[in-house]
PDB file of C-alpha atoms in Angstrom:
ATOM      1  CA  UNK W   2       3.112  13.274 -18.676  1.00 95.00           C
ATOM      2  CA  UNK W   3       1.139  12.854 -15.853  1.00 93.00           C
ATOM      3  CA  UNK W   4      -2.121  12.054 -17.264  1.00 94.00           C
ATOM      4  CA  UNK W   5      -0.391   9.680 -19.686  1.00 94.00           C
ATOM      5  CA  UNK W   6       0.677   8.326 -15.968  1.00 92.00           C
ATOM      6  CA  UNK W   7      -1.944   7.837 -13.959  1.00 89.00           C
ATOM      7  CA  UNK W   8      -3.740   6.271 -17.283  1.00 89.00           C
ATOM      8  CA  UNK W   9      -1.190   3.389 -17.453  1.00 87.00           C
ATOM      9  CA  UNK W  10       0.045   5.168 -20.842  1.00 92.00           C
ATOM     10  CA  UNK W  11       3.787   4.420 -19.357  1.00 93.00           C
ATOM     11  CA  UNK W  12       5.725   5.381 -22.329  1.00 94.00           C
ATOM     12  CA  UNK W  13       3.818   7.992 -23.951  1.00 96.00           C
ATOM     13  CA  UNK W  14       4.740   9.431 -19.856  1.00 96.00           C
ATOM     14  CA  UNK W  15       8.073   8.666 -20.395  1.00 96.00           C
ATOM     15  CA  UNK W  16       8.809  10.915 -23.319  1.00 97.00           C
ATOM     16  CA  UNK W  17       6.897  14.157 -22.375  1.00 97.00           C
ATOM     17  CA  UNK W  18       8.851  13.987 -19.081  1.00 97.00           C
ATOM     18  CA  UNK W  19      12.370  13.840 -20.945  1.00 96.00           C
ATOM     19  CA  UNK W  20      10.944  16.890 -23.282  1.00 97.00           C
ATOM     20  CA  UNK W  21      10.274  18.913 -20.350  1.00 97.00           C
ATOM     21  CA  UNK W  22      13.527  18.264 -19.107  1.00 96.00           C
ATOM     22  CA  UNK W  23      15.118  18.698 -21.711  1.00 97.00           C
ATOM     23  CA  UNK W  24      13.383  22.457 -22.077  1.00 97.00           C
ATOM     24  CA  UNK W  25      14.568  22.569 -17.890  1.00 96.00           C
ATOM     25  CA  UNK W  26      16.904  19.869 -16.584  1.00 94.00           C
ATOM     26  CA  UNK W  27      15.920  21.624 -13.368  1.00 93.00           C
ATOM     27  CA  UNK W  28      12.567  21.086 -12.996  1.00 95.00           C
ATOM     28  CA  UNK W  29      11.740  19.008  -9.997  1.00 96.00           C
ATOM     29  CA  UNK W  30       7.781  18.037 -10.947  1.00 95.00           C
ATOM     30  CA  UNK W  31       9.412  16.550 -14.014  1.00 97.00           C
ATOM     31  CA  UNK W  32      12.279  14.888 -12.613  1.00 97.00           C
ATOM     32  CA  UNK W  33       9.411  13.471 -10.137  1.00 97.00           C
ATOM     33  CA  UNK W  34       7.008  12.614 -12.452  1.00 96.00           C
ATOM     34  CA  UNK W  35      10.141  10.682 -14.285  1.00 97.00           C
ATOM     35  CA  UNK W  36      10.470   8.629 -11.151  1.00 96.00           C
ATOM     36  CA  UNK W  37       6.906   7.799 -10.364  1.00 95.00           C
ATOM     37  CA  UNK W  38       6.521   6.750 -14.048  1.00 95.00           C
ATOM     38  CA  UNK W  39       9.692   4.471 -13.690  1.00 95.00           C
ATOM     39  CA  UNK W  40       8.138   3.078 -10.285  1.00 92.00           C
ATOM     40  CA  UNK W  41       5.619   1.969 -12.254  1.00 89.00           C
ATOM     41  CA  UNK W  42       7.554   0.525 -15.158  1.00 89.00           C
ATOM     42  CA  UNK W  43       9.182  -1.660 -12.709  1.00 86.00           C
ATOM     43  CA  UNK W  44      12.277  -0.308 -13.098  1.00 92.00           C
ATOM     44  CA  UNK W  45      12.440   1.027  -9.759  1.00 92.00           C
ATOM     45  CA  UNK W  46      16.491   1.582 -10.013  1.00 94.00           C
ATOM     46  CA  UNK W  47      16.159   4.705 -12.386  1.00 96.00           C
ATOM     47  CA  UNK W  48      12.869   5.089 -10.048  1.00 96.00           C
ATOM     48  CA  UNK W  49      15.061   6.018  -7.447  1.00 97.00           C
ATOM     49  CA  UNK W  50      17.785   7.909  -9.470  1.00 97.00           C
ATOM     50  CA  UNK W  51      15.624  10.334 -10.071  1.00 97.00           C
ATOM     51  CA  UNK W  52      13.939  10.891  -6.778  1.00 97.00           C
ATOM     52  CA  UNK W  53      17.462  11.132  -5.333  1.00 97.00           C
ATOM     53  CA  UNK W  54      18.199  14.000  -7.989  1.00 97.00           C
ATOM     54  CA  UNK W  55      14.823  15.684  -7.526  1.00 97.00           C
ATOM     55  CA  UNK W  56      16.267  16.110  -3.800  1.00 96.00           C
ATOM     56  CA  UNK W  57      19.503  17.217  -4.978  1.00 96.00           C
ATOM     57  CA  UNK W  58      18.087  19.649  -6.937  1.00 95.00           C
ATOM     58  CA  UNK W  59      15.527  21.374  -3.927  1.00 94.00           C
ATOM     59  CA  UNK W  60      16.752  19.690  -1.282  1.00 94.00           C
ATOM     60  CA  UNK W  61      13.645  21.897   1.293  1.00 91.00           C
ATOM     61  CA  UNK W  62      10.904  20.811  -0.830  1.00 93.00           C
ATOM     62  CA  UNK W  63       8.581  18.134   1.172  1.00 91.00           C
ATOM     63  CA  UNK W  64       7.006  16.385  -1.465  1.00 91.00           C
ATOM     64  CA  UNK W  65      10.132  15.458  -3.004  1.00 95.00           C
ATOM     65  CA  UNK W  66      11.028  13.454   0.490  1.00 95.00           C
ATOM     66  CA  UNK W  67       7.231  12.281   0.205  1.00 93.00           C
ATOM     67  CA  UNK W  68       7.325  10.584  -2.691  1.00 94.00           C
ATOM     68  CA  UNK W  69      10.915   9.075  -2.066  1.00 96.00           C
ATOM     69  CA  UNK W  70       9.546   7.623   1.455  1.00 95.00           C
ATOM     70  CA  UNK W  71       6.258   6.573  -0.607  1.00 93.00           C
ATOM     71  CA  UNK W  72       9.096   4.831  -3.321  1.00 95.00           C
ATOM     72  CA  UNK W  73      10.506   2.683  -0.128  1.00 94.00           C
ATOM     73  CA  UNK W  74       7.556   1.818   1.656  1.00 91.00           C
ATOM     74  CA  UNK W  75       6.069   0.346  -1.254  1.00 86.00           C
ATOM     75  CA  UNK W  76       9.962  -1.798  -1.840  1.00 86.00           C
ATOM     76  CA  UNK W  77       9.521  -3.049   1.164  1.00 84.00           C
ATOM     77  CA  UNK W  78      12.369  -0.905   2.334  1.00 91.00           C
ATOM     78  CA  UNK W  79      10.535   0.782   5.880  1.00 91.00           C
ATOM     79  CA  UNK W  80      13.501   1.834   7.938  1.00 93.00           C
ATOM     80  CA  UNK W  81      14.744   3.383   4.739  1.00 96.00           C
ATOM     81  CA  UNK W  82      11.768   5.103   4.180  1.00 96.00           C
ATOM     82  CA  UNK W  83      11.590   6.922   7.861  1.00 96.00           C
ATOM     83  CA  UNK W  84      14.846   8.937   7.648  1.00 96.00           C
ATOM     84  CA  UNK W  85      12.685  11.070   4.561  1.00 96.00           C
ATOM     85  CA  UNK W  86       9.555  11.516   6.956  1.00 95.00           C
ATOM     86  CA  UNK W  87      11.098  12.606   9.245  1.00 95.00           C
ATOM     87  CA  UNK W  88      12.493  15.366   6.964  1.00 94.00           C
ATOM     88  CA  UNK W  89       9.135  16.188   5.902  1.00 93.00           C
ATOM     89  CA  UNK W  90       7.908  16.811   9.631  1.00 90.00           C
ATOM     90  CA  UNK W  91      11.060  18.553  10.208  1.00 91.00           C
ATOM     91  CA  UNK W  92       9.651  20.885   6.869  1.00 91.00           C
ATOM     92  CA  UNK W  93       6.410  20.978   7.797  1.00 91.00           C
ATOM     93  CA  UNK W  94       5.502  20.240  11.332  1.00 91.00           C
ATOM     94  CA  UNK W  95       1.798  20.332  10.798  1.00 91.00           C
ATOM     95  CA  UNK W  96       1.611  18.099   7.931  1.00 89.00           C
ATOM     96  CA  UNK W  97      -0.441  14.629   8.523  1.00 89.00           C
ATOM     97  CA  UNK W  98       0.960  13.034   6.028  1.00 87.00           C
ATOM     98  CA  UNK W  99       4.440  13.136   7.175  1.00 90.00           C
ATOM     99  CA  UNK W 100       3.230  11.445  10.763  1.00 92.00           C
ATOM    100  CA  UNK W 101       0.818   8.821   9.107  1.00 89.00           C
ATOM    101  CA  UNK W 102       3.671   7.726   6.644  1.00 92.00           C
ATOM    102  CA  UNK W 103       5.936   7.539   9.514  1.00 93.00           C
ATOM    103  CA  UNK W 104       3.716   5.772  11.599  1.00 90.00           C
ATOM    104  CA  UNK W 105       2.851   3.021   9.011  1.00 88.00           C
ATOM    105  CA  UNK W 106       6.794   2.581   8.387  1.00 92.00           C
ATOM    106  CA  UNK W 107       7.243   2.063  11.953  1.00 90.00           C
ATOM    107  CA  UNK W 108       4.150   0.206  12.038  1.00 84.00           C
ATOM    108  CA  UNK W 109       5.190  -1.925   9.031  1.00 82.00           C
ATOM    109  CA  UNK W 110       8.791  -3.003  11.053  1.00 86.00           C
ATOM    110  CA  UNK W 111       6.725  -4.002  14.231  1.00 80.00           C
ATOM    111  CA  UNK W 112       7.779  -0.964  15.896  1.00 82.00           C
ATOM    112  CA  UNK W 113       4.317  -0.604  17.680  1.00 77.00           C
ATOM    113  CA  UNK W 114       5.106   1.990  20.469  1.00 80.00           C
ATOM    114  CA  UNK W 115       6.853   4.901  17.673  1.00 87.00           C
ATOM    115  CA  UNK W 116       3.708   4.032  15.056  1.00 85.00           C
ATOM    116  CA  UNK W 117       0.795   4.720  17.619  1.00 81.00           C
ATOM    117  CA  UNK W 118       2.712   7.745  18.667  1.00 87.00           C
ATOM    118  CA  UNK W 119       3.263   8.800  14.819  1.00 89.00           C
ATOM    119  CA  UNK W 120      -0.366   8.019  13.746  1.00 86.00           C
ATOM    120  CA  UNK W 121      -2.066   9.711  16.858  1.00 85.00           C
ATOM    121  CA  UNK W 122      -0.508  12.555  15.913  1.00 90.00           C
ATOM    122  CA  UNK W 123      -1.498  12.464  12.384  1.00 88.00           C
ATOM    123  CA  UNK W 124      -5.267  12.041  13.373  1.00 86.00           C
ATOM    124  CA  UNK W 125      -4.610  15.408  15.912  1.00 89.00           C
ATOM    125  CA  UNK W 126      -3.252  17.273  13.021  1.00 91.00           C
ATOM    126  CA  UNK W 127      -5.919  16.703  10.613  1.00 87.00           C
ATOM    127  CA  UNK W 128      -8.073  13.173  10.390  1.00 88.00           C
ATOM    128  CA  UNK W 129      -8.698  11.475   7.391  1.00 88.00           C
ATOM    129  CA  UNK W 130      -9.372   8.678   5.649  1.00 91.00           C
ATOM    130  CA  UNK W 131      -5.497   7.348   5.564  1.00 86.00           C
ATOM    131  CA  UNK W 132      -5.031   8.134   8.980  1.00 85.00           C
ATOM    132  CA  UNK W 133      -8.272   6.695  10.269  1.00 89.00           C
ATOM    133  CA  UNK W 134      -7.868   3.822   7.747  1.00 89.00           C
ATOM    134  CA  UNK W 135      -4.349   3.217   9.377  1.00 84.00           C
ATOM    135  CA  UNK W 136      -5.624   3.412  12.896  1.00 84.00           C
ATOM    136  CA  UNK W 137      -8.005   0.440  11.733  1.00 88.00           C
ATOM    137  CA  UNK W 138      -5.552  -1.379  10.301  1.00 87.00           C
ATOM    138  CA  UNK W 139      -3.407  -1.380  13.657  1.00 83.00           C
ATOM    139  CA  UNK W 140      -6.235  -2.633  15.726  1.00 86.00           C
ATOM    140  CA  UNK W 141      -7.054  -5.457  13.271  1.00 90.00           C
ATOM    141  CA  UNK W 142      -3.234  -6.243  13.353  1.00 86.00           C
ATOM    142  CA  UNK W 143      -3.842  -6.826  17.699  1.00 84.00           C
ATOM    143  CA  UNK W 144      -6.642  -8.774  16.897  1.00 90.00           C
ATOM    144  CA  UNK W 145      -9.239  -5.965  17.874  1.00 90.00           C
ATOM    145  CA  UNK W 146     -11.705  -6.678  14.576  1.00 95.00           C
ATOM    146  CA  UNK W 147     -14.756  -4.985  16.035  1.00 94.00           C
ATOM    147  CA  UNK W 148     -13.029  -1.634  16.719  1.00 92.00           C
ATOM    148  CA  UNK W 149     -11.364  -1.491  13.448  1.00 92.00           C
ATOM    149  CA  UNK W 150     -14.325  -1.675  11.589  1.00 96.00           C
ATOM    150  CA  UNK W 151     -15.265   1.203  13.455  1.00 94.00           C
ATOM    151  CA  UNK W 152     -12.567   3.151  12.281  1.00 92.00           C
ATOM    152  CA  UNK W 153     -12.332   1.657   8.663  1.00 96.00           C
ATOM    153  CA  UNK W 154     -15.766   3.079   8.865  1.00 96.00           C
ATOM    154  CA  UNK W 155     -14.856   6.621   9.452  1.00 95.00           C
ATOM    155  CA  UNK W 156     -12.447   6.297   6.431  1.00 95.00           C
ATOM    156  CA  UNK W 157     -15.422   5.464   4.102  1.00 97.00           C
ATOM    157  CA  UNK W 158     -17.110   8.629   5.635  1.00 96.00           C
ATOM    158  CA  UNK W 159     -13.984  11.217   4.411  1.00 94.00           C
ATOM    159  CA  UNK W 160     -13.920   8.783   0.677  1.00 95.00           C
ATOM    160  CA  UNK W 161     -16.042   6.443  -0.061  1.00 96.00           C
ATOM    161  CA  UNK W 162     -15.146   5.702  -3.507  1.00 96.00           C
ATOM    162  CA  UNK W 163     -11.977   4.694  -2.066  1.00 96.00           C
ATOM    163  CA  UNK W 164     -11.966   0.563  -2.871  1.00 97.00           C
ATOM    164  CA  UNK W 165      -9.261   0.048   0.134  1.00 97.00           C
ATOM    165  CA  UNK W 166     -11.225   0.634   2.907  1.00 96.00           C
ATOM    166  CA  UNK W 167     -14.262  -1.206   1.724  1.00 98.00           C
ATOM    167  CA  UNK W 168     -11.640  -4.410   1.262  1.00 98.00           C
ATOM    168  CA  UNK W 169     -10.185  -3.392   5.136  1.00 97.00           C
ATOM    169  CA  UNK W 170     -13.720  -3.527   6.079  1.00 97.00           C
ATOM    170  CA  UNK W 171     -14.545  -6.818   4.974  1.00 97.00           C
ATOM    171  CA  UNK W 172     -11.589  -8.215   6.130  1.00 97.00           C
ATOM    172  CA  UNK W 173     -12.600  -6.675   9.774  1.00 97.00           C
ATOM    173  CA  UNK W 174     -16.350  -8.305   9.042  1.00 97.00           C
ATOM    174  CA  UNK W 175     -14.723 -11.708   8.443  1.00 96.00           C
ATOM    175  CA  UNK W 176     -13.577 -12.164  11.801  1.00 95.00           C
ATOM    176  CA  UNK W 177     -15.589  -9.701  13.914  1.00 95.00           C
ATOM    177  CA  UNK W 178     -18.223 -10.886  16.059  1.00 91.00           C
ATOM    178  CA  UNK W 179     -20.518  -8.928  13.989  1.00 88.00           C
ATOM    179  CA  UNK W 180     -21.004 -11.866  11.743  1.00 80.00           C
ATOM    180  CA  UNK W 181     -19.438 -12.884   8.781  1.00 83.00           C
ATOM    181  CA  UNK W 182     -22.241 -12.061   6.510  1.00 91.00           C
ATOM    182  CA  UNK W 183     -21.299  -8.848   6.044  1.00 95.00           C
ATOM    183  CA  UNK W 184     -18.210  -9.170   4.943  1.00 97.00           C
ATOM    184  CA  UNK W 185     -19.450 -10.104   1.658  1.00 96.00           C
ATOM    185  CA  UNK W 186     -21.160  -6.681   0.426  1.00 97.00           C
ATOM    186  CA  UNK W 187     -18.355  -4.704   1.549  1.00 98.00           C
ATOM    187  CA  UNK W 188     -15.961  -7.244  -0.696  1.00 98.00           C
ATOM    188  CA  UNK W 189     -18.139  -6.577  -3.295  1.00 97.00           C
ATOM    189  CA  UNK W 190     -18.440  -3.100  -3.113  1.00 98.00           C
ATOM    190  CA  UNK W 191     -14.442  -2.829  -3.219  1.00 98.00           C
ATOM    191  CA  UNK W 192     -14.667  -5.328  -5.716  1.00 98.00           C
ATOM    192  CA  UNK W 193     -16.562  -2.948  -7.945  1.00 98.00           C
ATOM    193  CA  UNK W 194     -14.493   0.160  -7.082  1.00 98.00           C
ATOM    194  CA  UNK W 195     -11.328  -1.885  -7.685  1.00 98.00           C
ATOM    195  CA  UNK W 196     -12.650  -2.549 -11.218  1.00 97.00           C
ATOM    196  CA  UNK W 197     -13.258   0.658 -11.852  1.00 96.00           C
ATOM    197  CA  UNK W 198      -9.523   1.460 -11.172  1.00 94.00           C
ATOM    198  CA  UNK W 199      -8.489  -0.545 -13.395  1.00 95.00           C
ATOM    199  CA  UNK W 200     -10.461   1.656 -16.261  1.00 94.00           C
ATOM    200  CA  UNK W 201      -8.587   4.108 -15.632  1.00 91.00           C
ATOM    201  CA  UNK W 202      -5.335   2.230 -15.029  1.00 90.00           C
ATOM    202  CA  UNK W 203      -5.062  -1.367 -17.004  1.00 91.00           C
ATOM    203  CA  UNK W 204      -1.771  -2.073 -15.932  1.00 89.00           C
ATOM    204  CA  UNK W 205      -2.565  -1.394 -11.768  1.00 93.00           C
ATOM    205  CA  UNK W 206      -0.675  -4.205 -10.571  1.00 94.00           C
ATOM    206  CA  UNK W 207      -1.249  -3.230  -6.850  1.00 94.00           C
ATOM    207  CA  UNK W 208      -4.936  -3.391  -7.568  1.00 96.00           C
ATOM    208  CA  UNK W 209      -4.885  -5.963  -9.341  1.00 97.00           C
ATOM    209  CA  UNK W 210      -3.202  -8.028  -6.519  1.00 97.00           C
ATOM    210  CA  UNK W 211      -5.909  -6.934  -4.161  1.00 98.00           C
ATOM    211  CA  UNK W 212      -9.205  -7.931  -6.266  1.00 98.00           C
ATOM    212  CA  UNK W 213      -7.817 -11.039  -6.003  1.00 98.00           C
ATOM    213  CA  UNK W 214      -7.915 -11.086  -2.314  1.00 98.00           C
ATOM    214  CA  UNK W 215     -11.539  -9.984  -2.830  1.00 98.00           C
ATOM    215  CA  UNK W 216     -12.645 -12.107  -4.891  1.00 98.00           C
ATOM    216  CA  UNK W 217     -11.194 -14.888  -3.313  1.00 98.00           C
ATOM    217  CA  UNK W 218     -12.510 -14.247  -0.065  1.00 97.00           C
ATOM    218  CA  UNK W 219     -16.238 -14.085  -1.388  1.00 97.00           C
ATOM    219  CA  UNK W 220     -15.471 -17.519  -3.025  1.00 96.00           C
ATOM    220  CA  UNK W 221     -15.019 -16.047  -6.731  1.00 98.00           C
ATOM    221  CA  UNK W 222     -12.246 -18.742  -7.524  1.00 98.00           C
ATOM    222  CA  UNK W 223     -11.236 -18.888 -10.792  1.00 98.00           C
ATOM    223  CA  UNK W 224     -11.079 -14.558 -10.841  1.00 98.00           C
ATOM    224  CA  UNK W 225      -8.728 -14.402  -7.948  1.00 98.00           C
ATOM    225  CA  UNK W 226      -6.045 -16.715  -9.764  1.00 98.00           C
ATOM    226  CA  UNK W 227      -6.875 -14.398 -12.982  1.00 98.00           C
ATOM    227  CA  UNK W 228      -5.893 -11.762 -10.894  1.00 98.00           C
ATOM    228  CA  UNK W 229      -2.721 -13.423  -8.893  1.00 98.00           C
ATOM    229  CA  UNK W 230      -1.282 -14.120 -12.635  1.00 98.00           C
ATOM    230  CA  UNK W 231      -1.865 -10.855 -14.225  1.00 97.00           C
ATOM    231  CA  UNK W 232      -0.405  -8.828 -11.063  1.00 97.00           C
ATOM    232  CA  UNK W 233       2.781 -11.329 -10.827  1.00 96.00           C
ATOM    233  CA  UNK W 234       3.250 -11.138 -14.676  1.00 95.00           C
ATOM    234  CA  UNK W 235       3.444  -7.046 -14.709  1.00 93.00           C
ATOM    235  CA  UNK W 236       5.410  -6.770 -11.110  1.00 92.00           C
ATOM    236  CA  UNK W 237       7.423  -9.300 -10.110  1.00 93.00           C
ATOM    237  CA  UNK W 238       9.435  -7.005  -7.983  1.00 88.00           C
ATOM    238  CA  UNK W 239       6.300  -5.686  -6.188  1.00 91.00           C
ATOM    239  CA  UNK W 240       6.087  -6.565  -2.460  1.00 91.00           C
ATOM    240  CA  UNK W 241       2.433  -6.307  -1.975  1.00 92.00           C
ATOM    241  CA  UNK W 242       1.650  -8.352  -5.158  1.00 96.00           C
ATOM    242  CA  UNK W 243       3.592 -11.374  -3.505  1.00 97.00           C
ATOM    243  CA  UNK W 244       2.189 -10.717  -0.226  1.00 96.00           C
ATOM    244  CA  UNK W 245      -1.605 -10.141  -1.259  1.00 97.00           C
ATOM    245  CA  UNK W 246      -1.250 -13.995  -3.314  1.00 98.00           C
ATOM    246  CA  UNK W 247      -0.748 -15.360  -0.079  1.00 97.00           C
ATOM    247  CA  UNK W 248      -3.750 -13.860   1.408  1.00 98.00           C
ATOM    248  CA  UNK W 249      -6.061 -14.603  -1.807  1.00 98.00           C
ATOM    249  CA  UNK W 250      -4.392 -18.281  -1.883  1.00 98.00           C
ATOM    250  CA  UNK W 251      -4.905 -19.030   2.088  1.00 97.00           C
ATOM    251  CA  UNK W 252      -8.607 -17.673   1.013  1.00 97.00           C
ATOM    252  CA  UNK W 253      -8.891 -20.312  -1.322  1.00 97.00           C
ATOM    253  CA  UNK W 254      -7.989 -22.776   0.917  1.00 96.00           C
ATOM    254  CA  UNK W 255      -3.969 -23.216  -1.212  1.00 97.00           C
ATOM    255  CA  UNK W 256      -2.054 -22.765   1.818  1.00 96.00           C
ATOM    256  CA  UNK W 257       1.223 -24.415  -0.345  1.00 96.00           C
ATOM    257  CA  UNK W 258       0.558 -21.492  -2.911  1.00 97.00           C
ATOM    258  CA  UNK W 259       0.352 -19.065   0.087  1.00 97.00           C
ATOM    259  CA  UNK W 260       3.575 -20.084   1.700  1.00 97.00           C
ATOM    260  CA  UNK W 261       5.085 -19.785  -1.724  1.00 97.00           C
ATOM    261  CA  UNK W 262       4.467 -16.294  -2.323  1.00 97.00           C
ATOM    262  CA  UNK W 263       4.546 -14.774   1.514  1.00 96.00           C
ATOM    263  CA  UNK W 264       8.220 -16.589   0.980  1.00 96.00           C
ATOM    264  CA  UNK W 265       8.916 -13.747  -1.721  1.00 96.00           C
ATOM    265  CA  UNK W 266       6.814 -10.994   0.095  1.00 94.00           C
ATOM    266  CA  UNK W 267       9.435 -11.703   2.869  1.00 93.00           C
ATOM    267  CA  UNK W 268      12.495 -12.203   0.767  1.00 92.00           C
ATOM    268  CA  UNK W 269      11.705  -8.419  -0.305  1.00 89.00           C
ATOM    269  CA  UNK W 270      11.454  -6.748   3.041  1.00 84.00           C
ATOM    270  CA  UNK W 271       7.995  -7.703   4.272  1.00 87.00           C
ATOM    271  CA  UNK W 272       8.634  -8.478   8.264  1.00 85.00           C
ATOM    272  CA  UNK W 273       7.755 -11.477   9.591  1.00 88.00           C
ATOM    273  CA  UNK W 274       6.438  -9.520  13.165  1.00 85.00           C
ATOM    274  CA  UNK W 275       3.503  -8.669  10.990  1.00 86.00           C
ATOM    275  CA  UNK W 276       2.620 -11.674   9.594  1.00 90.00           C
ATOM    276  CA  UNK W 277       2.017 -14.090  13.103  1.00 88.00           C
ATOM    277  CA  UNK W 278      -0.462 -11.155  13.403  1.00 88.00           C
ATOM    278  CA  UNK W 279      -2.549 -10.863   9.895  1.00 93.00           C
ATOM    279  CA  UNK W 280      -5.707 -13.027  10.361  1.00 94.00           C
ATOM    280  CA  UNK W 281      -5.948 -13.038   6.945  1.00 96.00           C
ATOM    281  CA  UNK W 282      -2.954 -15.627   6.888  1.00 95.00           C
ATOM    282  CA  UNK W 283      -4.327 -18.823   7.462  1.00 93.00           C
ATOM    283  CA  UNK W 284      -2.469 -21.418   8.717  1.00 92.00           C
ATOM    284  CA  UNK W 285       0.712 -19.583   7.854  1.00 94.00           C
ATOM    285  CA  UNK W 286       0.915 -17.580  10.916  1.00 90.00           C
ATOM    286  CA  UNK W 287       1.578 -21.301  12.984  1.00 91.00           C
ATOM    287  CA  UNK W 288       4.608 -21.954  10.659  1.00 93.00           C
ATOM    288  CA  UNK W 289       8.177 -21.957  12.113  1.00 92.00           C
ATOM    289  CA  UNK W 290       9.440 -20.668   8.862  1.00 93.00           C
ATOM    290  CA  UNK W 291       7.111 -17.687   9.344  1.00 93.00           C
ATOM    291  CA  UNK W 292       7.986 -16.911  13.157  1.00 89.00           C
ATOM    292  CA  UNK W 293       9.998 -13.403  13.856  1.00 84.00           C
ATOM    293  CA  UNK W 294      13.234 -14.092  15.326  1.00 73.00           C
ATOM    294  CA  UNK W 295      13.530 -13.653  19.126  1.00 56.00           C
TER     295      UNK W 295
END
């Protein structure tokens, strides 16, 4: 079931789950793997039926409350998703993950104070490439561009076959004082590793909506709207499709087409508090529509 998964082979995934639970209706990996598999189906209703049972079922096991933060963060749904972090640091107090998740949901609600306190601990617990890549991500966020790449670069360091940070650090290139040249090798180099995802994966809507920020921003126009359309056909629902359009439209210089789809990112949860802050947002970040409530 899980290499069925992770290959995009969604309902091939979908039946050896149901056999295995239906040799143990208990079995928490299955129930799980049931979940994730419906998360990507887009059907993120049963997706969360059966994370909620998986916790039912062992209600001390940590990655259960992982994946079920994981579920909400990527709906958009942040001060949902802390609640279950906070479990898993209550479960297991040394675990990074549990402090970098918690510090991105924070993060993610403009909560600045909580998330530098939540991801500072992650890095003392045990840095790596998510918790570096996160501290980067804040510091681009405040506008700091030259000491993000620094960090985006320690990221590459622990996985470098990892297309995100190569996209973070060509972002961080763009408007560094380091010089905009080099943002285009490191788009293309996520570029690549992107494509290679999507080997493995064909229906990788996430990535999909993020090669189209890459190739928009090294002027590769008619693949980014490729990209926009395939990732909005296969997950409308999807948070980060929506809100990586905007960025590969505002790229391309459609800032209607941008305002369009950070309208939807929004309507699902995204928070306006980050957006006057994402350089990568064009014009958009001037727009009264766009401004956080005071």
């Amino acid at each position: 079931g899980n290499l069925y998964m992770i290959s995009g082979k969604l309902d091939l995934a979908l039946s050896e789950f149901r056999k295995a639970l239906a040799l143990n209706a208990e079995s928490v990996e299955a129930l799980l793997g049931l979940a994730e598999t419906y998360q990507s189906d887009n059907k993120p209703s049963l997706a969360e039926q059966a994370y909620l049972e998986a916790i039912k079922l062992q209600p001390n096991y940590w990655r259960s409350y992982t994946q079920m933060g994981a579920f909400l963060f990527s709906a958009g749904r942040y001060s949902e998703a802390i609640p279950y972090y906070e479990r898993i640091s209550q479960l297991m107090p040394d675990n990074s993950e549990a402090f970098n998740g918690l510090g991105a949901s924070y993060y993610m609600l403009g909560d600045f104070g909580p998330a530098a306190v939540a991801m500072q601990r992650s890095l003392d617990l045990e840095p790596s490439a998510i918790s570096y890549s996160n501290a980067g991500t804040s510091l681009f966020y405040l506008g700091r561009f030259d000491e993000a790449i620094d960090m985006y670069m320690k990221a590459v360091e622990y996985a470098p076959e990892d297309f995100h940070w190569w996209g973070y650090l060509g972002d961080s290139y763009k408007f560094s004082t380091q010089g905009k040249e080099l943002a285009e090798p490191m788009y293309k180099n996520a570029i690549k590793l992107a494509a290679d995802r999507l080997k493995v994966n064909p229906a990788d809507a996430p990535t999909m909506g993020l090669l189209a920020h890459y190739h928009a921003s090294v002027g590769n126009r008619e693949e980014a709207l490729q990209y926009i359309a395939r990732a909005n056909a296969l997950a409308p629902a999807d948070v980060y499709v929506h809100y990586n359009s905007a960025t590969a439209y505002c790229a391309l210089g459609e800032v209607d087409k941008a305002a369009a789809a950070l309208r939807r990112a929004i309507s699902m949860g995204f928070t306006k508090k980050l957006v006057v802050v994402d350089a990568n947002l064009c014009s958009l970040v001037d727009m009264p529509e766009f401004k956080p409530e005071l």
